Amino acid sequence: MQHSHGSDVAHSGVCPQDLLARRINVLGPHTPLFYDEPLHLVRGEDVWLYDHSGKRYLDVYNNVPHVGHCHPRVAEAMYRQASTLNVHTRYLHNNIIDYTERLTATFAPELSMAMLTCTGSEANELALRMARHYTGGQGIIVTDFAYHGNTEAVAEIGTGFMPEARHTKRVKAFAIPDSYRGIEGVSQDQLAAAYTGQIDRAIEEFAAEGIPFAGMLVCPDFANEGLLNVPEGFMEAATALVHNAGGLLIADEVQAGFGRTGKHWWAHQWFNITPDIVTLGKPMGNGHPLAGVIARPELINSFTSHSMYFNTFGGTPVSCAVGMAVLDALEEDNLLANAVSTGAYVAAGLRKLQLKYPIIGEVRDRGLFFGVELVTDPQTKTPAPKAARRIINLMKQQGVLISVIGVHDSILKLRPPMPFRPEHADLLTHTLDKVLNQVSEELSHG
Ligand SMILES: Cc1ncc(COP(=O)(O)O)c(C=O)c1O
């Protein structure tokens, strides 16, 4: 297939300031944008992005282009299927069967059935409906800094970001399990029990308020929460509590899935647990809107026999061809193994920087997902959001794209496309070294 980069030329005459003004006019001022000076991108390839002036950026942020920006295999599969047939799922077609068979094979045997959607929000909404239908409950437990999407039911569980979450009785939150800061007065050994104690209490409170319990929905990587390392045994104990109370465990793998964390396909597989429902999205279609729910057959059959579920664009032949090409690329390019080896290499580089710069309080790594906790002082562990913001903007100026997460926006979020290699890691750590040096100087001069 021919790739045309003619749009670069067309775009190169556009002034980003004009584009920004027009954007605000037509999309409003509150549609989020990254960076103090927004970036005007025109092209992507592998781990690289190019702006309107032709400047190249190393992408250490975007997980949606999972197998690399504009992967030729994915683009080709999309083009070929879109030129042959694209219809909704109320006809027989091989693609959806081949794809969901292959996808479900990466899960525990009991998680053998799938429903496809277009977004992670839809997948989580569907998972909530399914869990509430199956258990007859309403109450859902989430972390106290959760984001799981943008529909009404999902906004209600978005404790970190959505006003809707403050005005509902159906949702209770527990503090993000955090081995770095822990809970004052609680020893490391007791941490898992202290955090699961909060889940126990939430279940009791639902019962006391007459709200039957439906389950717990968490990202098993606690990604939006700051990629916290949870105390050992926490997930297993929390899952047992939820199940003993008749609830279901929903694992939101929208960010953490498809081998991102290395070694395993799914982040929940790091723990000795099997969720009842798993939700998928973002990297699933490498940028094409493909998402879904994987669950035990009785959950899906019970829900779909009660409530018709149809999603016009979910699981079309084109979407499934794209999803299949993503799986092919992951396997053929050995990207899970790369997440393990390059991930360890990046983590080692970041830990070297931690020894040099006291502003780095903790480096967290899971495969090709990193959280770098910035603090004003390693003893007090006071979050350093201003420095974080300065760092991401300076990194961008130097041609490396990263972002921030966490309750205080003080944790650098590094989550590159999966073909990230050691030479890219060297560029990342070299640039971060320079930027940390500059920011440390600035801080020392007040
Ligand atoms: C963990 C998690 N779940 C769900 C979603 C929602 O996915 P989507 O934007 O595709 O609706 C997001 C999006 O950021 C997410 O981070």
Short mmCIF file of C-alpha atoms and ligand atoms in Angstrom, two decimals:
data_model
loop_
_atom_site.label_atom_id
_atom_site.label_comp_id
_atom_site.label_asym_id
_atom_site.label_seq_id
_atom_site.Cartn_x
_atom_site.Cartn_y
_atom_site.Cartn_z
CA MET A 1 0.00 0.00 0.00
CA GLN A 2 1.26 3.50 -0.87
CA HIS A 3 1.69 5.89 2.06
CA SER A 4 1.22 9.53 1.19
CA HIS A 5 2.85 12.14 3.38
CA GLY A 6 1.44 14.97 1.29
CA SER A 7 -0.48 16.25 4.31
CA ASP A 8 2.87 17.23 5.93
CA VAL A 9 3.40 19.65 3.11
CA ALA A 10 -0.14 20.94 3.30
CA HIS A 11 0.14 21.36 7.07
CA SER A 12 3.62 22.84 7.16
CA GLY A 13 2.26 26.30 6.31
CA VAL A 14 -0.19 26.25 9.25
CA CYS A 15 0.71 28.31 12.28
CA PRO A 16 -0.04 26.36 15.50
CA GLN A 17 -1.31 29.56 17.14
CA ASP A 18 -3.94 30.01 14.41
CA LEU A 19 -4.92 26.38 14.72
CA LEU A 20 -5.23 26.77 18.50
CA ALA A 21 -7.47 29.82 18.14
CA ARG A 22 -9.70 28.00 15.65
CA ARG A 23 -9.76 24.93 17.89
CA ILE A 24 -10.91 26.99 20.89
CA ASN A 25 -13.60 28.58 18.72
CA VAL A 26 -15.00 25.32 17.51
CA LEU A 27 -14.19 22.85 20.37
CA GLY A 28 -14.27 25.28 23.29
CA PRO A 29 -11.48 26.16 25.74
CA HIS A 30 -11.90 23.14 28.02
CA THR A 31 -11.09 20.34 25.58
CA PRO A 32 -7.82 19.05 27.07
CA LEU A 33 -4.49 19.70 25.38
CA PHE A 34 -1.01 18.58 26.41
CA TYR A 35 1.91 20.94 27.12
CA ASP A 36 2.19 24.67 27.83
CA GLU A 37 2.73 25.14 24.10
CA PRO A 38 0.49 22.56 22.42
CA LEU A 39 2.10 20.22 19.97
CA HIS A 40 0.87 20.19 16.36
CA LEU A 41 1.51 16.69 15.09
CA VAL A 42 1.24 15.63 11.46
CA ARG A 43 2.79 12.18 11.18
CA GLY A 44 3.82 9.12 13.16
CA GLU A 45 5.99 6.08 12.52
CA ASP A 46 7.07 3.33 14.93
CA VAL A 47 8.08 5.16 18.17
CA TRP A 48 8.40 8.55 16.44
CA LEU A 49 6.08 11.50 15.98
CA TYR A 50 6.66 14.50 13.72
CA ASP A 51 5.31 18.00 14.17
CA HIS A 52 4.24 20.57 11.57
CA SER A 53 7.81 21.85 11.21
CA GLY A 54 9.25 18.38 10.63
CA LYS A 55 10.74 18.13 14.14
CA ARG A 56 10.94 14.54 15.34
CA TYR A 57 9.84 13.44 18.83
CA LEU A 58 10.51 10.18 20.62
CA ASP A 59 7.10 9.02 21.85
CA VAL A 60 7.43 7.73 25.41
CA TYR A 61 3.82 8.39 26.27
CA ASN A 62 1.35 6.86 23.84
CA ASN A 63 0.15 3.34 24.49
CA VAL A 64 -2.67 3.35 21.94
CA PRO A 65 -0.27 2.93 18.97
CA HIS A 66 0.71 -0.25 20.76
CA VAL A 67 2.69 -2.00 18.04
CA GLY A 68 4.04 1.33 16.76
CA HIS A 69 2.54 4.39 15.09
CA CYS A 70 0.98 3.64 11.72
CA HIS A 71 2.19 0.02 11.74
CA PRO A 72 2.16 -1.09 8.06
CA ARG A 73 0.65 -4.49 8.89
CA VAL A 74 -2.26 -2.86 10.74
CA ALA A 75 -2.83 -0.18 8.10
CA GLU A 76 -2.70 -2.81 5.36
CA ALA A 77 -5.21 -5.09 7.16
CA MET A 78 -7.57 -2.16 7.66
CA TYR A 79 -7.31 -1.11 4.03
CA ARG A 80 -7.74 -4.63 2.67
CA GLN A 81 -10.83 -5.42 4.76
CA ALA A 82 -12.37 -1.96 4.24
CA SER A 83 -12.02 -2.51 0.50
CA THR A 84 -13.76 -5.90 0.73
CA LEU A 85 -16.62 -5.70 3.24
CA ASN A 86 -17.55 -3.81 6.36
CA VAL A 87 -20.85 -4.53 8.07
CA HIS A 88 -22.18 -4.77 11.62
CA THR A 89 -22.15 -8.04 13.54
CA ARG A 90 -25.69 -9.28 12.72
CA TYR A 91 -24.31 -11.37 9.85
CA LEU A 92 -21.97 -14.32 10.03
CA HIS A 93 -18.39 -13.36 9.37
CA ASN A 94 -15.10 -15.16 10.00
CA ASN A 95 -13.19 -12.19 11.37
CA ILE A 96 -15.05 -11.74 14.64
CA ILE A 97 -14.92 -15.48 15.34
CA ASP A 98 -11.24 -15.87 14.46
CA TYR A 99 -10.35 -12.78 16.44
CA THR A 100 -12.32 -13.47 19.63
CA GLU A 101 -11.18 -17.13 19.65
CA ARG A 102 -7.57 -15.98 19.48
CA LEU A 103 -8.09 -13.20 22.02
CA THR A 104 -9.90 -15.28 24.64
CA ALA A 105 -7.15 -17.94 24.38
CA THR A 106 -4.82 -15.47 26.13
CA PHE A 107 -7.02 -15.56 29.27
CA ALA A 108 -7.71 -18.18 31.94
CA PRO A 109 -9.92 -20.95 30.46
CA GLU A 110 -13.05 -19.79 32.32
CA LEU A 111 -12.83 -16.35 30.67
CA SER A 112 -13.88 -17.76 27.34
CA MET A 113 -16.49 -15.39 25.95
CA ALA A 114 -16.24 -11.88 24.47
CA MET A 115 -18.39 -8.90 23.55
CA LEU A 116 -16.88 -6.19 21.37
CA THR A 117 -17.41 -2.46 21.70
CA CYS A 118 -15.70 0.66 20.34
CA THR A 119 -14.36 2.31 23.50
CA GLY A 120 -13.07 1.42 26.93
CA SER A 121 -15.91 3.46 28.44
CA GLU A 122 -18.49 1.32 26.66
CA ALA A 123 -16.67 -1.81 27.79
CA ASN A 124 -16.70 -0.68 31.44
CA GLU A 125 -20.33 0.42 31.19
CA LEU A 126 -21.23 -3.00 29.79
CA ALA A 127 -19.21 -4.72 32.54
CA LEU A 128 -21.08 -2.72 35.20
CA ARG A 129 -24.45 -3.56 33.68
CA MET A 130 -23.46 -7.22 33.47
CA ALA A 131 -22.23 -7.35 37.07
CA ARG A 132 -25.29 -5.54 38.41
CA HIS A 133 -27.61 -7.81 36.45
CA TYR A 134 -25.87 -11.04 37.50
CA THR A 135 -25.53 -10.21 41.20
CA GLY A 136 -28.76 -8.24 41.56
CA GLY A 137 -26.61 -5.66 43.36
CA GLN A 138 -25.82 -2.02 42.71
CA GLY A 139 -22.87 -1.14 44.95
CA ILE A 140 -19.48 -0.88 43.24
CA ILE A 141 -16.11 -0.39 44.94
CA VAL A 142 -13.30 1.51 43.21
CA THR A 143 -10.12 3.33 44.26
CA ASP A 144 -10.30 6.91 45.48
CA PHE A 145 -8.52 8.20 42.35
CA ALA A 146 -10.18 6.19 39.63
CA TYR A 147 -10.83 6.94 35.97
CA HIS A 148 -12.62 4.33 33.90
CA GLY A 149 -14.18 6.39 31.13
CA ASN A 150 -16.81 8.92 30.19
CA THR A 151 -20.35 7.49 30.00
CA GLU A 152 -22.83 8.35 32.75
CA ALA A 153 -22.49 5.06 34.67
CA VAL A 154 -18.72 5.11 34.27
CA ALA A 155 -18.43 8.78 35.28
CA GLU A 156 -20.16 7.73 38.50
CA ILE A 157 -17.15 5.53 39.36
CA GLY A 158 -14.58 8.14 38.25
CA THR A 159 -13.65 9.23 41.77
CA GLY A 160 -10.48 11.06 40.73
CA PHE A 161 -11.92 13.09 37.90
CA MET A 162 -15.71 13.26 37.76
CA PRO A 163 -18.16 15.30 39.86
CA GLU A 164 -20.77 12.57 39.27
CA ALA A 165 -18.75 10.29 41.57
CA ARG A 166 -19.37 12.64 44.51
CA HIS A 167 -23.14 12.45 44.23
CA THR A 168 -23.88 8.77 44.15
CA LYS A 169 -24.73 6.21 46.79
CA ARG A 170 -23.87 3.30 44.47
CA VAL A 171 -20.11 3.80 44.65
CA LYS A 172 -17.62 3.59 47.50
CA ALA A 173 -13.90 4.20 47.29
CA PHE A 174 -10.88 2.84 49.12
CA ALA A 175 -7.51 4.59 49.38
CA ILE A 176 -5.11 3.66 46.59
CA PRO A 177 -2.93 0.85 47.93
CA ASP A 178 0.50 2.49 48.10
CA SER A 179 3.64 0.75 49.36
CA TYR A 180 5.68 3.96 48.91
CA ARG A 181 3.81 6.25 51.30
CA GLY A 182 1.75 3.60 53.05
CA ILE A 183 -0.64 4.54 55.85
CA GLU A 184 0.67 6.48 58.84
CA GLY A 185 1.28 4.23 61.83
CA VAL A 186 0.89 1.02 59.81
CA SER A 187 3.96 -1.18 59.22
CA GLN A 188 4.76 -2.52 55.72
CA ASP A 189 3.76 -6.02 56.90
CA GLN A 190 0.34 -4.78 57.93
CA LEU A 191 -0.29 -2.64 54.84
CA ALA A 192 -2.19 -5.20 52.74
CA ALA A 193 -4.54 -5.90 55.65
CA ALA A 194 -5.05 -2.17 56.29
CA TYR A 195 -6.02 -1.51 52.69
CA THR A 196 -8.25 -4.57 52.39
CA GLY A 197 -9.85 -3.52 55.69
CA GLN A 198 -11.20 -0.49 53.81
CA ILE A 199 -12.80 -2.78 51.22
CA ASP A 200 -14.34 -4.84 54.00
CA ARG A 201 -15.77 -1.68 55.54
CA ALA A 202 -17.15 -0.47 52.21
CA ILE A 203 -18.96 -3.80 51.77
CA GLU A 204 -20.39 -3.49 55.30
CA GLU A 205 -21.49 0.10 54.67
CA PHE A 206 -23.33 -0.92 51.49
CA ALA A 207 -25.14 -3.60 53.51
CA ALA A 208 -25.98 -1.13 56.30
CA GLU A 209 -27.35 1.33 53.73
CA GLY A 210 -29.49 -1.36 52.06
CA ILE A 211 -27.52 -1.22 48.81
CA PRO A 212 -26.81 -4.77 47.63
CA PHE A 213 -23.20 -5.30 46.59
CA ALA A 214 -22.29 -5.89 42.93
CA GLY A 215 -18.49 -5.91 42.92
CA MET A 216 -15.20 -4.11 42.60
CA LEU A 217 -13.81 -2.51 39.45
CA VAL A 218 -10.08 -1.69 39.40
CA CYS A 219 -7.22 -1.40 36.98
CA PRO A 220 -4.91 -4.19 38.19
CA ASP A 221 -1.93 -1.98 37.34
CA PHE A 222 -3.40 1.05 39.19
CA ALA A 223 -2.26 3.03 36.16
CA ASN A 224 -4.25 6.27 36.47
CA GLU A 225 -3.61 6.18 40.21
CA GLY A 226 0.16 6.49 39.54
CA LEU A 227 1.23 2.91 38.83
CA LEU A 228 1.51 2.33 42.56
CA ASN A 229 3.15 -0.84 43.81
CA VAL A 230 0.42 -2.48 45.84
CA PRO A 231 1.36 -4.32 49.04
CA GLU A 232 2.00 -8.01 48.51
CA GLY A 233 -1.12 -10.13 48.91
CA PHE A 234 -3.46 -7.15 48.53
CA MET A 235 -5.11 -8.13 45.24
CA GLU A 236 -5.60 -11.74 46.33
CA ALA A 237 -7.13 -10.72 49.67
CA ALA A 238 -9.30 -8.01 48.09
CA THR A 239 -10.60 -10.46 45.46
CA ALA A 240 -11.49 -13.02 48.16
CA LEU A 241 -13.40 -10.37 50.14
CA VAL A 242 -15.36 -9.31 47.05
CA HIS A 243 -16.22 -12.90 46.11
CA ASN A 244 -17.16 -13.86 49.67
CA ALA A 245 -19.60 -10.94 49.72
CA GLY A 246 -21.22 -12.20 46.49
CA GLY A 247 -19.62 -9.53 44.30
CA LEU A 248 -17.70 -9.79 41.04
CA LEU A 249 -14.20 -8.59 40.26
CA ILE A 250 -13.96 -6.46 37.12
CA ALA A 251 -10.39 -5.89 35.94
CA ASP A 252 -10.06 -2.80 33.76
CA GLU A 253 -7.19 -3.71 31.42
CA VAL A 254 -7.92 -0.82 29.05
CA GLN A 255 -4.51 0.72 29.77
CA ALA A 256 -2.57 -2.17 31.24
CA GLY A 257 -3.40 -4.98 28.83
CA PHE A 258 -2.01 -6.56 25.67
CA GLY A 259 1.41 -7.30 27.16
CA ARG A 260 2.18 -3.75 28.25
CA THR A 261 3.44 -4.98 31.62
CA GLY A 262 5.69 -7.62 30.00
CA LYS A 263 5.78 -11.35 30.70
CA HIS A 264 1.98 -11.69 30.89
CA TRP A 265 -0.67 -10.67 28.40
CA TRP A 266 -2.77 -9.12 31.16
CA ALA A 267 -1.80 -7.16 34.25
CA HIS A 268 -4.13 -9.18 36.50
CA GLN A 269 -2.05 -12.26 35.62
CA TRP A 270 0.73 -10.89 37.84
CA PHE A 271 -1.51 -11.81 40.76
CA ASN A 272 -2.94 -15.10 41.85
CA ILE A 273 -6.49 -14.11 40.89
CA THR A 274 -9.00 -14.64 38.10
CA PRO A 275 -11.34 -11.70 37.51
CA ASP A 276 -14.95 -12.42 36.58
CA ILE A 277 -14.96 -9.76 33.88
CA VAL A 278 -12.08 -8.05 32.08
CA THR A 279 -12.43 -4.88 30.02
CA LEU A 280 -10.15 -3.99 27.11
CA GLY A 281 -9.60 -1.01 24.83
CA LYS A 282 -6.96 1.54 23.86
CA PRO A 283 -4.09 -0.59 22.39
CA MET A 284 -6.51 -3.22 21.08
CA GLY A 285 -6.90 -1.57 17.66
CA ASN A 286 -3.62 0.39 17.59
CA GLY A 287 -5.68 3.57 17.22
CA HIS A 288 -8.73 2.11 15.52
CA PRO A 289 -11.70 2.23 17.97
CA LEU A 290 -11.82 -1.36 19.17
CA ALA A 291 -12.60 -2.40 22.75
CA GLY A 292 -14.45 -5.15 24.55
CA VAL A 293 -15.40 -7.29 27.48
CA ILE A 294 -14.12 -10.78 28.26
CA ALA A 295 -16.10 -12.76 30.83
CA ARG A 296 -17.30 -16.11 31.99
CA PRO A 297 -19.99 -17.45 29.61
CA GLU A 298 -22.71 -17.54 32.29
CA LEU A 299 -22.27 -13.81 32.91
CA ILE A 300 -22.54 -12.87 29.24
CA ASN A 301 -25.36 -15.33 28.53
CA SER A 302 -27.36 -14.20 31.54
CA PHE A 303 -27.01 -10.55 30.57
CA THR A 304 -27.66 -10.91 26.84
CA SER A 305 -30.69 -13.16 27.35
CA HIS A 306 -32.17 -10.44 29.55
CA SER A 307 -31.12 -7.32 27.65
CA MET A 308 -30.43 -7.10 23.92
CA TYR A 309 -26.96 -5.72 23.35
CA PHE A 310 -26.03 -4.41 19.95
CA ASN A 311 -23.17 -2.09 19.11
CA THR A 312 -23.25 -0.82 15.52
CA PHE A 313 -19.51 -0.36 15.14
CA GLY A 314 -18.29 -2.89 17.71
CA GLY A 315 -16.57 -5.91 16.20
CA THR A 316 -17.04 -5.14 12.51
CA PRO A 317 -14.98 -7.12 9.98
CA VAL A 318 -12.64 -4.13 9.66
CA SER A 319 -12.22 -3.75 13.44
CA CYS A 320 -11.51 -7.45 13.85
CA ALA A 321 -9.03 -7.46 10.94
CA VAL A 322 -7.25 -4.60 12.68
CA GLY A 323 -7.36 -6.39 16.06
CA MET A 324 -5.95 -9.53 14.46
CA ALA A 325 -3.13 -7.55 12.82
CA VAL A 326 -2.24 -6.07 16.23
CA LEU A 327 -1.99 -9.57 17.71
CA ASP A 328 0.10 -10.69 14.72
CA ALA A 329 2.48 -7.75 15.14
CA LEU A 330 2.77 -8.34 18.88
CA GLU A 331 3.71 -11.96 18.28
CA GLU A 332 5.85 -11.58 15.17
CA ASP A 333 7.83 -8.65 16.54
CA ASN A 334 8.19 -10.46 19.89
CA LEU A 335 6.91 -7.41 21.69
CA LEU A 336 6.03 -9.03 25.04
CA ALA A 337 9.62 -10.24 25.37
CA ASN A 338 10.79 -6.78 24.33
CA ALA A 339 8.62 -5.22 27.07
CA VAL A 340 10.45 -7.42 29.58
CA SER A 341 14.01 -6.80 28.34
CA THR A 342 13.78 -3.17 27.23
CA GLY A 343 11.52 -2.45 30.20
CA ALA A 344 14.23 -3.68 32.58
CA TYR A 345 16.82 -1.63 30.69
CA VAL A 346 14.74 1.56 30.97
CA ALA A 347 14.07 0.91 34.66
CA ALA A 348 17.79 0.48 35.34
CA GLY A 349 18.48 3.79 33.56
CA LEU A 350 15.80 5.56 35.59
CA ARG A 351 17.15 4.11 38.84
CA LYS A 352 20.62 5.44 37.97
CA LEU A 353 19.03 8.88 37.62
CA GLN A 354 17.31 8.37 40.98
CA LEU A 355 20.75 7.97 42.62
CA LYS A 356 21.82 11.27 41.07
CA TYR A 357 18.68 13.35 41.63
CA PRO A 358 16.95 13.36 45.05
CA ILE A 359 13.82 14.75 43.36
CA ILE A 360 13.14 11.17 42.19
CA GLY A 361 11.45 9.54 45.17
CA GLU A 362 10.59 6.21 43.58
CA VAL A 363 10.82 4.53 40.18
CA ARG A 364 8.03 2.06 39.41
CA ASP A 365 8.23 -0.25 36.47
CA ARG A 366 6.08 -2.94 34.99
CA GLY A 367 7.26 -4.02 31.54
CA LEU A 368 7.13 -0.91 29.36
CA PHE A 369 5.12 1.14 31.87
CA PHE A 370 6.93 3.44 34.28
CA GLY A 371 5.95 5.85 37.02
CA VAL A 372 8.62 8.22 38.32
CA GLU A 373 7.43 9.73 41.59
CA LEU A 374 8.80 13.25 42.04
CA VAL A 375 9.16 14.66 45.54
CA THR A 376 10.49 17.90 46.98
CA ASP A 377 12.37 15.84 49.59
CA PRO A 378 12.85 12.05 49.74
CA GLN A 379 12.32 12.08 53.52
CA THR A 380 9.01 13.96 53.62
CA LYS A 381 7.93 12.51 50.24
CA THR A 382 6.09 15.76 49.52
CA PRO A 383 4.83 15.62 45.91
CA ALA A 384 6.55 17.94 43.39
CA PRO A 385 3.89 18.80 40.77
CA LYS A 386 5.51 22.06 39.62
CA ALA A 387 8.78 20.31 38.85
CA ALA A 388 6.84 17.54 37.07
CA ARG A 389 5.14 20.05 34.83
CA ARG A 390 8.42 21.83 34.09
CA ILE A 391 10.10 18.51 33.29
CA ILE A 392 7.48 17.33 30.81
CA ASN A 393 7.56 20.68 29.00
CA LEU A 394 11.37 20.72 28.85
CA MET A 395 11.42 17.10 27.68
CA LYS A 396 9.06 18.05 24.88
CA GLN A 397 11.33 20.95 23.88
CA GLN A 398 14.18 18.42 23.76
CA GLY A 399 12.13 16.09 21.55
CA VAL A 400 10.91 13.45 24.04
CA LEU A 401 7.22 13.12 24.88
CA ILE A 402 6.15 12.05 28.39
CA SER A 403 3.33 13.09 30.72
CA VAL A 404 2.24 13.13 34.36
CA ILE A 405 -0.27 11.19 36.47
CA GLY A 406 -1.32 10.75 40.05
CA VAL A 407 -3.42 12.55 42.64
CA HIS A 408 -0.98 15.50 42.65
CA ASP A 409 0.10 15.35 38.99
CA SER A 410 3.58 14.68 40.33
CA ILE A 411 4.38 11.28 38.83
CA LEU A 412 6.04 11.14 35.42
CA LYS A 413 4.16 8.70 33.23
CA LEU A 414 6.27 6.83 30.69
CA ARG A 415 4.44 4.34 28.52
CA PRO A 416 5.92 4.15 25.02
CA PRO A 417 4.74 2.10 22.05
CA MET A 418 5.88 -1.51 22.48
CA PRO A 419 8.64 -1.48 19.79
CA PHE A 420 10.63 0.77 22.14
CA ARG A 421 14.25 -0.46 22.03
CA PRO A 422 17.42 0.11 24.12
CA GLU A 423 18.63 2.87 21.76
CA HIS A 424 15.36 4.73 22.38
CA ALA A 425 15.80 4.13 26.12
CA ASP A 426 19.26 5.70 25.93
CA LEU A 427 17.85 8.79 24.26
CA LEU A 428 15.11 8.97 26.91
CA THR A 429 17.43 8.68 29.92
CA HIS A 430 20.08 10.95 28.39
CA THR A 431 17.47 13.66 27.76
CA LEU A 432 15.87 13.19 31.18
CA ASP A 433 19.32 13.51 32.78
CA LYS A 434 19.85 16.87 31.05
CA VAL A 435 16.38 18.11 31.97
CA LEU A 436 16.63 16.95 35.61
CA ASN A 437 19.97 18.71 35.83
CA GLN A 438 18.41 21.94 34.60
CA VAL A 439 15.36 21.64 36.87
CA SER A 440 17.52 20.81 39.91
CA GLU A 441 19.62 23.95 39.19
CA GLU A 442 16.48 26.04 38.86
CA LEU A 443 15.12 24.66 42.14
CA SER A 444 18.38 25.35 43.97
CA HIS A 445 18.17 28.98 42.83
CA GLY A 446 14.59 29.22 44.10
C1 LIG B 1 -8.13 2.63 32.82
C2 LIG B 1 -9.04 3.21 31.79
N1 LIG B 1 -10.24 2.65 31.59
C3 LIG B 1 -11.09 3.13 30.67
C4 LIG B 1 -10.79 4.25 29.91
C5 LIG B 1 -11.78 4.77 28.92
O1 LIG B 1 -11.46 4.41 27.62
P1 LIG B 1 -12.04 5.21 26.37
O2 LIG B 1 -11.44 6.58 26.38
O3 LIG B 1 -11.67 4.39 25.19
O4 LIG B 1 -13.53 5.28 26.55
C6 LIG B 1 -9.54 4.85 30.10
C7 LIG B 1 -9.18 6.04 29.27
O5 LIG B 1 -8.29 6.79 29.56
C8 LIG B 1 -8.66 4.34 31.06
O6 LIG B 1 -7.47 4.89 31.29
#
